[in-house]
Coordinates of C-alpha atoms (C1' of nucleotides) in Angstrom, one line a residue:
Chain A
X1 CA 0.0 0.0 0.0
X2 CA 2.9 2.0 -0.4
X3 CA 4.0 2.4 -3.9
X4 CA 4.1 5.4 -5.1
X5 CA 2.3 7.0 -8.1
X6 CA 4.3 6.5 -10.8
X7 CA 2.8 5.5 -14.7
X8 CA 2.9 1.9 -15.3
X9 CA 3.9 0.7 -12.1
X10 CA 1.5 -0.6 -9.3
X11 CA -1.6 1.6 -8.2
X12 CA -2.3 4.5 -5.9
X13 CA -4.9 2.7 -4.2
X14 CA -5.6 -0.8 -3.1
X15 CA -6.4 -2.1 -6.4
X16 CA -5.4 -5.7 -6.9
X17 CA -5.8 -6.7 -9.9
X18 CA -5.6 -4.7 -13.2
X19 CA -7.9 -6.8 -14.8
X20 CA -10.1 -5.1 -13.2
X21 CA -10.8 -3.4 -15.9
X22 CA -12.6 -6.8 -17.8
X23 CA -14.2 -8.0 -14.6
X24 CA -16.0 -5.3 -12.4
X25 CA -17.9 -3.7 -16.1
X26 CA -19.6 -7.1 -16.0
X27 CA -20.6 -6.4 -12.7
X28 CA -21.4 -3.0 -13.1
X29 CA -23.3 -4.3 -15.6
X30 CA -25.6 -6.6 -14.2
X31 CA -26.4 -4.0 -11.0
X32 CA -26.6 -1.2 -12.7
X33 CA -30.4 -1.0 -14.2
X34 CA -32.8 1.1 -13.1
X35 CA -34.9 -0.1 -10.1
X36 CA -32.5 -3.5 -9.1
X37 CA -30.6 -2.8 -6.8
X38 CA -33.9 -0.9 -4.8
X39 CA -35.5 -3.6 -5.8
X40 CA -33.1 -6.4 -4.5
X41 CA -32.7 -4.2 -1.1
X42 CA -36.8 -4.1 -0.6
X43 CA -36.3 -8.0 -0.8
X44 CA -33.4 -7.8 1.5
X45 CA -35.6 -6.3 4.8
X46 CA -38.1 -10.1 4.0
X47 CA -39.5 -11.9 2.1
X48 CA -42.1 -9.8 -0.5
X49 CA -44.1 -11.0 -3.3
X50 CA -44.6 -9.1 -6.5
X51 CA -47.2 -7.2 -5.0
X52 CA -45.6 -6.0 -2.0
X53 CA -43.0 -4.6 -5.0
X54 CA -45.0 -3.1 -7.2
X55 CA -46.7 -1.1 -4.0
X56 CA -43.4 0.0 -3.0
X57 CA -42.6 1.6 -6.0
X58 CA -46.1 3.1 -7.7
X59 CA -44.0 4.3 -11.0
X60 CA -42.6 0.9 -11.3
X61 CA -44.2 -1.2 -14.2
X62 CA -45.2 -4.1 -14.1
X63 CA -43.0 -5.7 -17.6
X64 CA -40.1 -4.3 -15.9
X65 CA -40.6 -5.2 -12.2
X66 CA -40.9 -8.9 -14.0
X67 CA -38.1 -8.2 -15.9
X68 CA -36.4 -7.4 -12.6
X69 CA -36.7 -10.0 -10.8
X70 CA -35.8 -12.5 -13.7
X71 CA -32.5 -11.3 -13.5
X72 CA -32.0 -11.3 -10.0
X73 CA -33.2 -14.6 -10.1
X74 CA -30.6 -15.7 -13.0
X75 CA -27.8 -13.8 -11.6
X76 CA -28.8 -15.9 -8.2
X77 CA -29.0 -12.8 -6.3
X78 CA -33.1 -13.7 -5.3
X79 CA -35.0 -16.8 -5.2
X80 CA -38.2 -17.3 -6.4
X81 CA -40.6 -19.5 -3.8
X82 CA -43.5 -20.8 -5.2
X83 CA -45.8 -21.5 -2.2
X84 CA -49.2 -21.9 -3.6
X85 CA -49.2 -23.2 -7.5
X86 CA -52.7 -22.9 -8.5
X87 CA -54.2 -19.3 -8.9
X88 CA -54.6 -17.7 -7.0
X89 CA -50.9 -18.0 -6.5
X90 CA -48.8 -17.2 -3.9
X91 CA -45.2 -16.9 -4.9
X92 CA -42.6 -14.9 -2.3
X93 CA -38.9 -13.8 -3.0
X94 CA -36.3 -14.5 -0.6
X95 CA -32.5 -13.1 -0.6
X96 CA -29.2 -15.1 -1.0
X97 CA -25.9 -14.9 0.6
X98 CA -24.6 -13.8 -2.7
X99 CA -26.8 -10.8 -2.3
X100 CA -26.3 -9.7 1.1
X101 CA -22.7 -9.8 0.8
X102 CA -23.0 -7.4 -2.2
X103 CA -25.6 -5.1 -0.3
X104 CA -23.0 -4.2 2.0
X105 CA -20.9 -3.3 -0.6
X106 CA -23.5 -1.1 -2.2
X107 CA -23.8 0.5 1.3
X108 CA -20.8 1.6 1.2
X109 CA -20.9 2.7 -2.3
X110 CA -24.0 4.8 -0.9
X111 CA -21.9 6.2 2.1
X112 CA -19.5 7.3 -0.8
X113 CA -22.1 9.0 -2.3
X114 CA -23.5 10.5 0.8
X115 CA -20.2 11.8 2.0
X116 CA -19.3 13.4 -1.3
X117 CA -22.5 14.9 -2.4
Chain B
X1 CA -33.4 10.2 7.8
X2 CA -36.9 8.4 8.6
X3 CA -37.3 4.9 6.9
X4 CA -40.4 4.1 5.2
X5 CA -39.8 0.4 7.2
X6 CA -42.6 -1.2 9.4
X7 CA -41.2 -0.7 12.7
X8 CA -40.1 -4.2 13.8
X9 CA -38.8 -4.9 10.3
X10 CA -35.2 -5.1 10.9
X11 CA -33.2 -4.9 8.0
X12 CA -31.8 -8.2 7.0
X13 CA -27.9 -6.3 6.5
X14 CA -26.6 -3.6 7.9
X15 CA -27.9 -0.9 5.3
X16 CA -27.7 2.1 7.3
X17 CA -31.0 4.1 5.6
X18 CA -33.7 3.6 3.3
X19 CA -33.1 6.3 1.8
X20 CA -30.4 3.9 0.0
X21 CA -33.2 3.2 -2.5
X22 CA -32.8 7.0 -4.2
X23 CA -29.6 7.8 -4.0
X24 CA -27.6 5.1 -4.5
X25 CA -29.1 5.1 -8.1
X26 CA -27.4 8.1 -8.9
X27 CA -24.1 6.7 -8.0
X28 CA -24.7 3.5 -10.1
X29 CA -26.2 5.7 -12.7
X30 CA -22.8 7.9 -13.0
X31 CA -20.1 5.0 -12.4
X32 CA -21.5 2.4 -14.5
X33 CA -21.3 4.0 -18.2
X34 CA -18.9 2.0 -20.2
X35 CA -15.5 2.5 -20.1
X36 CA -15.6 4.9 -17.4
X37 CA -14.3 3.2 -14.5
X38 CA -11.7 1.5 -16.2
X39 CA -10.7 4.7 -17.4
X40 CA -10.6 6.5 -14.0
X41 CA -8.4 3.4 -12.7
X42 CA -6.0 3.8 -15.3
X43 CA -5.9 7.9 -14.0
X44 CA -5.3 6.4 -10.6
X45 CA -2.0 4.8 -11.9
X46 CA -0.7 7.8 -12.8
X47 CA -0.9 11.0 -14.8
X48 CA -1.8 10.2 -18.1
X49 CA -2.8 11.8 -21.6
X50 CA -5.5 11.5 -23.8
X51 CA -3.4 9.5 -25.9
X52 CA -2.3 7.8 -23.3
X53 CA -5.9 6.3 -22.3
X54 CA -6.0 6.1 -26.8
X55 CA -3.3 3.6 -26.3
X56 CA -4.6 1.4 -23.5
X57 CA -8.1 0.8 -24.9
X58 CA -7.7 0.4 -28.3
X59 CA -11.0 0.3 -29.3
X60 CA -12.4 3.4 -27.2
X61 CA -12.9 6.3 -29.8
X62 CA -11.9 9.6 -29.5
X63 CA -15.4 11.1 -28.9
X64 CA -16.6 8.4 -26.0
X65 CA -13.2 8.9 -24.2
X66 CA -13.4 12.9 -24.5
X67 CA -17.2 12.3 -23.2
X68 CA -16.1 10.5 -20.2
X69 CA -13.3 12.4 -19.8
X70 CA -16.1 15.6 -19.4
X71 CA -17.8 13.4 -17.3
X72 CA -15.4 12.5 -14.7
X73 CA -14.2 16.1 -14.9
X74 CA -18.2 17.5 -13.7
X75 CA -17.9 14.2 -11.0
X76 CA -14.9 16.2 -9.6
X77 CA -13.0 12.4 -9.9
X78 CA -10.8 14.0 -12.1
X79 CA -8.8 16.7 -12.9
X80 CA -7.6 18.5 -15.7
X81 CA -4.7 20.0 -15.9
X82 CA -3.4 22.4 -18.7
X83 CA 0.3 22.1 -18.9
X84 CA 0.7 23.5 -21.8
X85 CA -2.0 25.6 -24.1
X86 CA -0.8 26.3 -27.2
X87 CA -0.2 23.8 -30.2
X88 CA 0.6 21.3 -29.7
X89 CA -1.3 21.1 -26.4
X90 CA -0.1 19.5 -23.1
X91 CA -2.4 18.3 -20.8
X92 CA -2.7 15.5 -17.9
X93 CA -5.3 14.6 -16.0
X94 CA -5.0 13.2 -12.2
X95 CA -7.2 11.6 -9.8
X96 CA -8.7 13.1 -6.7
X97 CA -9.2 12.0 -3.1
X98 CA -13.3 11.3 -3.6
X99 CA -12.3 9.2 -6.5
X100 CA -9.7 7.0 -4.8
X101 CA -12.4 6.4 -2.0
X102 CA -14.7 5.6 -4.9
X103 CA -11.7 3.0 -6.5
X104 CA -12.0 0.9 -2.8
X105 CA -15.1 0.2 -2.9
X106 CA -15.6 -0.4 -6.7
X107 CA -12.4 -2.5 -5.9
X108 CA -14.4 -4.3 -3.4
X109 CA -17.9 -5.0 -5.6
X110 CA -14.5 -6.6 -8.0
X111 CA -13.4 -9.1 -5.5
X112 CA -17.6 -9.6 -4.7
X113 CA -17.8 -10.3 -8.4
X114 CA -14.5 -12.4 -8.6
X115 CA -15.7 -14.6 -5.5
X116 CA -19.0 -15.1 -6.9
X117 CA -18.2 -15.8 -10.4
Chain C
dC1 C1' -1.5 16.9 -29.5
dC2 C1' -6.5 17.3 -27.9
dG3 C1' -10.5 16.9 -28.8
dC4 C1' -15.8 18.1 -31.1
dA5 C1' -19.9 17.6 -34.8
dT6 C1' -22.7 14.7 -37.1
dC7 C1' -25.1 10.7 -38.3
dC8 C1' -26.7 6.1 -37.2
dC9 C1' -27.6 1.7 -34.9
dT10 C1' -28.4 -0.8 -30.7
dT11 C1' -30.1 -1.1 -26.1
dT12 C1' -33.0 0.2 -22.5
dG13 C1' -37.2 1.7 -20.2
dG14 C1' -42.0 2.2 -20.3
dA15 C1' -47.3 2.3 -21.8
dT16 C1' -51.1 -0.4 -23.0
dA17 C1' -53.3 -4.5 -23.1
dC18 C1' -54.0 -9.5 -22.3
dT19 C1' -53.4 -14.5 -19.9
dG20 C1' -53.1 -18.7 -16.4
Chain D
dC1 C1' -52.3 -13.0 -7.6
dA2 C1' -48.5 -13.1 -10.9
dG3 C1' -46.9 -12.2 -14.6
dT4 C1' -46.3 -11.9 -20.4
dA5 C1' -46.8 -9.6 -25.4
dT6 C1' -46.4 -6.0 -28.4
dC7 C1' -45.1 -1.7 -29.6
dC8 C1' -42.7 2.7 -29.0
dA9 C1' -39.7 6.6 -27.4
dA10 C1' -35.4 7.8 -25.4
dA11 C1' -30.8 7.2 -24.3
dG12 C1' -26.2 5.1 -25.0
dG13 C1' -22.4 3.9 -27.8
dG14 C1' -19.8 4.1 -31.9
dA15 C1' -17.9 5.4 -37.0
dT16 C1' -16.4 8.9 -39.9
dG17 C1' -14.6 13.2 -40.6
dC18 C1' -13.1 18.0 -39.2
dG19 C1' -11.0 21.9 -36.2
dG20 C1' -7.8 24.5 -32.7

DNA sequence: CCGCATCCCTTTGGATACTG
DNA sequence: CAGTATCCAAAGGGATGCGG
């Protein structure tokens, strides 16, 4: 942590890894579209169904609030718990490990933004 | 900072406010255009040129990188720094102190991303 | 050497309407 | 209750070419 700033040499910060570059765009990526991470956090505070989402955000539609939660589900970030098949259904959304270790992270990206504002 | 939260409903991490949901969209929104973080890392490294940043992303043009450039410039990540005006022109641009806080924790959604990949 | 203007294609987000 | 289909407007990203 103490190299000093000089081009082509090692970082000014605690970067590790310069491939950086390739790696976190993929993840900056895939958290990035509108409404998923408040999405994946309103998940986070217990289990919700698609309901309980699409009261918490009014201005949220419903194609994307679907698409939403598709992805979280393929990325493995949410799981989808079907708890009464037949319609009426009752399906609820629970958060993974994956997920919660990557909220903290987005904490901190949101203290970043708090402090700097 | 009052939480829309039923009271009782603890928060499954340690997100500090609900206000998370707003704000933190704006930092996604602003860090996650492409190219722009790798960009800013490759500032960190040292003072560089915009044909410098030319070199080491070959297939960033001229008009996206002067965009971002713009960009990080108005984010107060970067700066710009005129060290020579005329003809042919001199300039370098270096990092700031909000944007080294902002490289941890992007380095840290890296090693989220690397450990969940 | 350091960029911007213009044009164009692709991706994204959303409105409206409909189904099991 | 829990979504999907279709269509559409807006933004993002890039290629080509030009100017200070």
């Amino acid at each position: 942590m103490s190299s000093q700033l000089k081009p082509g040499t090692s970082n000014a910060c605690n970067i590790t890894s310069l491939s950086l570059a390739c790696e976190v765009n993929d993840v900056l990526r895939s958290i990035s579209p509108r409404w998923k991470m408040q999405i994946l956090h309103k998940i986070a505070a217990g289990h919700v169904q698609f309901s309980t989402l699409k009261q918490a955000f009014p201005s949220l539609s419903d194609q994307i609030l679907g698409k939403r939660l598709g992805e979280l589900v393929a990325d493995e970030l949410i799981l989808k718990v079907v708890v009464k098949e037949k319609p009426p259904q009752h399906i609820v959304y629970e958060i993974t490990d994956r997920a919660m270790e990557l909220l903290k992270v987005i904490d901190d990206l949101h203290q970043w933004g708090l402090k700097w504002s």
